[in-house]
Amino acid sequence: MELAEQLAEKQRSISVAEFFEKNKHLLGFDSPTRGIITTVKEAVDNSLDACEEAEVLPDIYVGIKRTGKDIYRIIVEDNGPGIVPKQVPFVFGKLLYGSRFHQIKQSRGQQGIGISAAVLYAQLTTGVPAVVISRTGHNSKANRFELMIKTESNEPQVLKHEEIEWDRMHGTRVEIEFKSTLSAKKRLLDYLRYTAVVNPHARIKTDIDGEKYNFERASEETIVPPKAIAPHPHGIEFGTLKRMAEASHLKLKEFLIEGFSRVGSKSADEILGLANLNPERKASGLSSDNLKILLDAMQSVQIPPPPASQCLSPIGEEKIVQGIDKEFELDFVRSRTRKSQVFSGHPFIVEAAIGYGGKLDSEGQAQILRFANRVPLLYQQGACIITTAVSGVNWKAYNLSQQGVPTGPVLILVHVASTNVPFTSESKDAIAAIPEIEKEIVLVLQDLGRELKNYLSRRDKNKQQEERARAVCSILPDIASKVGEIVGKPAPDITPLEAQIMHKVVVKKKISGGKVEISVNNYTRNPAAMTIYNMSGDSASDATVKPDFVDRIGDEYNKLWKIEVEPECTWNTVYSGTSHGSVSVRGVDEKLLVVVDIT
Amino acid sequence: MKKEESDKIADCKLLEIAEKWYHQMQSATIPYISIPTRTKHNIEYDEGSEVWKYGDKETTRSAGSYKSALHILKMAYVVSFLKKQLNENRSSTLREMYYISEGWKKAKFGAQDESNHLVEDLEIITELSRESFHLRPEEDGASIYGPLKIRERTRRGVREIHCQQDIGEAGYPIPNNVDNLEFVDHDAKFIIAMETGGMYARLMENGFDEEYNAVLIHLKGQPARSTRRVLKRLNQELNLPVVVFTDGDPWSYRIFASVAYGSIKSAHMSETLATPGAQFIGVQPSDISGYNLPSDHLTEGDIAALKAELSDPRFDTEYWRNEINLQLKLGLKSEQQAFAARGLDFVTREYLPARLSEMGII
């Protein structure tokens, strides 16, 4: 036999499932450590996408149970719309099966390999079938499946299918068991926390081998799901164009107008003029050469950018701040959502936030939170354009120290939303170096850097002022005692003075010559509203400012004034009396309040 | 005034300061003190006494800032210290007080300049001299040589001294407390005060005092208070004209100004320290060109000082404006001894007699 013939004997087609069985790393299953994170990530992403499409507030449960020596059962359950029983085996038991692959809009998962890859991984390491429960509404029962993938053919194999009762009205639950380890628990929690940050409308409850972590929802607003758009002429590739043209029954001009976004009659004419093609020709009849000419023409004609507001759903400045506030208690957070931009015909939006202080580690590098289409990116930080852009900003100009990335108690969040996020690899860990995206990230970070600088210098100024006030207050007692010594009297009470210097509200009660005076000095920089309670034997019927309320309790009169004092202003009331009684104040922060009784 | 009486006044004035602060603190006012601003922009010519005194501008130091709070604390310590010193009838020098402050913790002085300045503040506030608080200057005054008989009450009894016949070539040293001096007799026509020891010695060696019946006084640079006080008293009590002979540079003009008009630092004492009739005899900038004196170039500091003098109200006369502008134009300065270039006797034979007759003194 000829060698070629011998070789030909061995040649056969490979199914996708077989391919990924051998190339697990491409999908993020390169190690048992990552397996759990990838599985949870894929399942949660699917859940969030599903909830978003159905416009329900996500309520997600993530459970990880250890069932054997190094075997873990991963459970992810959501309150999404559920999956019709017919589709369940395909969604979970066939690689590269999905609804979103063909659509041009922002979504978390896209290729449709994630969760089925986890099923594949499970059967490879443990042989245990995946369990899927799904219910689509209160009218139907839940369907429970036990399934596996036939790797040679990449087809689902349903081992068991039954209808069961399920307490969820609608939703999906998936259980996958495989060989793994929980050594990357911190990463997993990071992933969940970051997911909670950019999805403040989601509630995520977790039970990781008995330990419970909950991420509460901070916003009651559902996300408006992005709508799919037609491809943009600048972003299309030859193969896609060819496929679209072959499938079309339209004439060329209509084909361009109907099939692509932002192409109107004028743009279509211009394209066809440039390509020298007859608008009346059928799109399906074009030769490859014709299509190449058409593609060149499409991409050289000026066409408005794709309708980003329709197909993209940025998180929004307010929600980002809510999310960060919820998960990190910081002293300062600002966020910014840039206007949409385009790279190679794909619309994208860059959003970012910067946080400072709070519980962040004051030593070491800044914490960088990277997101693509609301999905946290955990691995390959160094290879990501976000990291490059962060390092490219001159943070020293914004009062931060910097060693590549800035250092100090800083949190930087960057979210890139796009119909086609350009990842560096299939495992979707890092965003590729697209100049248009990098420029947007740098611009947004510079903008936020300026805000941070303002905050820092304001904070330093306040700190300085406070330090100065403290310094003065450390000397006053010495002055008082020395001066007292000189005049041969006890040192004067300097509490009100200290209050004045420390910018507080001073409430004083003074009794002299048969008169009681209650006075309020507001040395703060803000108006102070408060209620003053004065309990004493005096009725205060002749008070210069009448009490808002007087209550007699036995021999005592409880008098109450509701007042507001402007900054640097004084309020007082005087009444006849000699009894001491008490004064208390409510409504002013205790740290800013000083009550003095002078008898 | 009897000593007991003066001590009592001083004690009361010090108490007053502390009482003010006490009341301020009692009424929830941050303690403060107001002092006339001690810059050249706040000195005014007083027609009555013909000297320059502080004007109306006041600086208020309130304990609301750290620096001022510390200043007030230090002042409180000094007030307390001085009161005690008065009550115990003791005295100390400024330097001693500076060292005593070592034990005052936060109120300790960083440098003697600071404590000196604070004592001057107290003089201004109380309108009393530091001697009233039993604070002695540590340095002696300058020397006097000439036809003048002095009676001095010393700790060892009363001494009578003739400032030509009874003393050596160093002259009679002016004591710290000038109030212990009495001028018994004299045969003088005028007083010539000199900046440098060299010129003082030159005039003595050349017998200038005898030839012109001049009292020679060595200022020793910027004159001490006691020196200025003696000049003032000689001028006032003996009715003797005073001329001031210094180097021809901006710093020397300030020596003259402090003698004649009062200094910015002690403008509150001008009435007792300044000799309004004192006249400047030289070296004038016009002499540098007129006599073709050996000279040095003005430094940047000199030029800045001259320009500052142009805006100093004490130099705001036609004479000084002309001379200072001339000097700025020349860009030169000369020392008193530069006259030696024309011979050792030139200054006593030619320059001074010519200038004195020009000024109507001889």
mmCIF file with all atom_site columns, C-alpha atoms in Angstrom, chain A residues 52-53 55 100 102-107 223-231 261 306-314 347 418-419:
data_model
loop_
_atom_site.group_PDB
_atom_site.id
_atom_site.type_symbol
_atom_site.label_atom_id
_atom_site.label_alt_id
_atom_site.label_comp_id
_atom_site.label_asym_id
_atom_site.label_entity_id
_atom_site.label_seq_id
_atom_site.pdbx_PDB_ins_code
_atom_site.Cartn_x
_atom_site.Cartn_y
_atom_site.Cartn_z
_atom_site.occupancy
_atom_site.B_iso_or_equiv
_atom_site.pdbx_formal_charge
_atom_site.auth_seq_id
_atom_site.auth_comp_id
_atom_site.auth_asym_id
_atom_site.auth_atom_id
_atom_site.pdbx_PDB_model_num
ATOM 1  C CA . GLU A 1 52  ? -32.314 39.614 30.963 1.00 0.00 ? 52  GLU A CA 1
ATOM 2  C CA . GLU A 1 53  ? -34.149 38.416 27.870 1.00 0.00 ? 53  GLU A CA 1
ATOM 3  C CA . GLU A 1 55  ? -36.812 40.946 31.874 1.00 0.00 ? 55  GLU A CA 1
ATOM 4  C CA . ARG A 1 100 ? -26.915 34.023 20.267 1.00 0.00 ? 100 ARG A CA 1
ATOM 5  C CA . HIS A 1 102 ? -25.953 34.372 14.857 1.00 0.00 ? 102 HIS A CA 1
ATOM 6  C CA . GLN A 1 103 ? -27.170 37.578 16.423 1.00 0.00 ? 103 GLN A CA 1
ATOM 7  C CA . ILE A 1 104 ? -25.372 40.875 16.482 1.00 0.00 ? 104 ILE A CA 1
ATOM 8  C CA . LYS A 1 105 ? -25.959 42.210 19.961 1.00 0.00 ? 105 LYS A CA 1
ATOM 9  C CA . GLN A 1 106 ? -24.246 42.368 23.297 1.00 0.00 ? 106 GLN A CA 1
ATOM 10 C CA . SER A 1 107 ? -24.572 39.142 25.253 1.00 0.00 ? 107 SER A CA 1
ATOM 11 C CA . ILE A 1 223 ? -31.999 45.509 32.333 1.00 0.00 ? 223 ILE A CA 1
ATOM 12 C CA . VAL A 1 224 ? -33.545 46.413 29.025 1.00 0.00 ? 224 VAL A CA 1
ATOM 13 C CA . PRO A 1 225 ? -32.323 43.592 26.815 1.00 0.00 ? 225 PRO A CA 1
ATOM 14 C CA . PRO A 1 226 ? -30.309 44.754 23.852 1.00 0.00 ? 226 PRO A CA 1
ATOM 15 C CA . LYS A 1 227 ? -31.816 44.134 20.457 1.00 0.00 ? 227 LYS A CA 1
ATOM 16 C CA . ALA A 1 228 ? -30.028 42.385 17.652 1.00 0.00 ? 228 ALA A CA 1
ATOM 17 C CA . ILE A 1 229 ? -29.025 44.499 14.710 1.00 0.00 ? 229 ILE A CA 1
ATOM 18 C CA . ALA A 1 230 ? -28.095 43.709 11.172 1.00 0.00 ? 230 ALA A CA 1
ATOM 19 C CA . PRO A 1 231 ? -24.351 43.527 10.491 1.00 0.00 ? 231 PRO A CA 1
ATOM 20 C CA . SER A 1 261 ? -27.479 48.343 9.401  1.00 0.00 ? 261 SER A CA 1
ATOM 21 C CA . PRO A 1 306 ? -23.943 50.911 13.910 1.00 0.00 ? 306 PRO A CA 1
ATOM 22 C CA . PRO A 1 307 ? -26.871 51.763 16.228 1.00 0.00 ? 307 PRO A CA 1
ATOM 23 C CA . ALA A 1 308 ? -25.097 51.101 19.495 1.00 0.00 ? 308 ALA A CA 1
ATOM 24 C CA . SER A 1 309 ? -27.912 52.229 21.751 1.00 0.00 ? 309 SER A CA 1
ATOM 25 C CA . GLN A 1 310 ? -30.036 49.440 20.389 1.00 0.00 ? 310 GLN A CA 1
ATOM 26 C CA . CYS A 1 311 ? -27.653 46.506 20.452 1.00 0.00 ? 311 CYS A CA 1
ATOM 27 C CA . LEU A 1 312 ? -25.504 47.423 23.435 1.00 0.00 ? 312 LEU A CA 1
ATOM 28 C CA . SER A 1 313 ? -26.531 47.652 27.040 1.00 0.00 ? 313 SER A CA 1
ATOM 29 C CA . PRO A 1 314 ? -23.935 49.421 29.137 1.00 0.00 ? 314 PRO A CA 1
ATOM 30 C CA . PRO A 1 347 ? -19.937 49.067 18.021 1.00 0.00 ? 347 PRO A CA 1
ATOM 31 C CA . SER A 1 418 ? -19.620 45.206 22.344 1.00 0.00 ? 418 SER A CA 1
ATOM 32 C CA . THR A 1 419 ? -21.507 43.098 19.872 1.00 0.00 ? 419 THR A CA 1
#
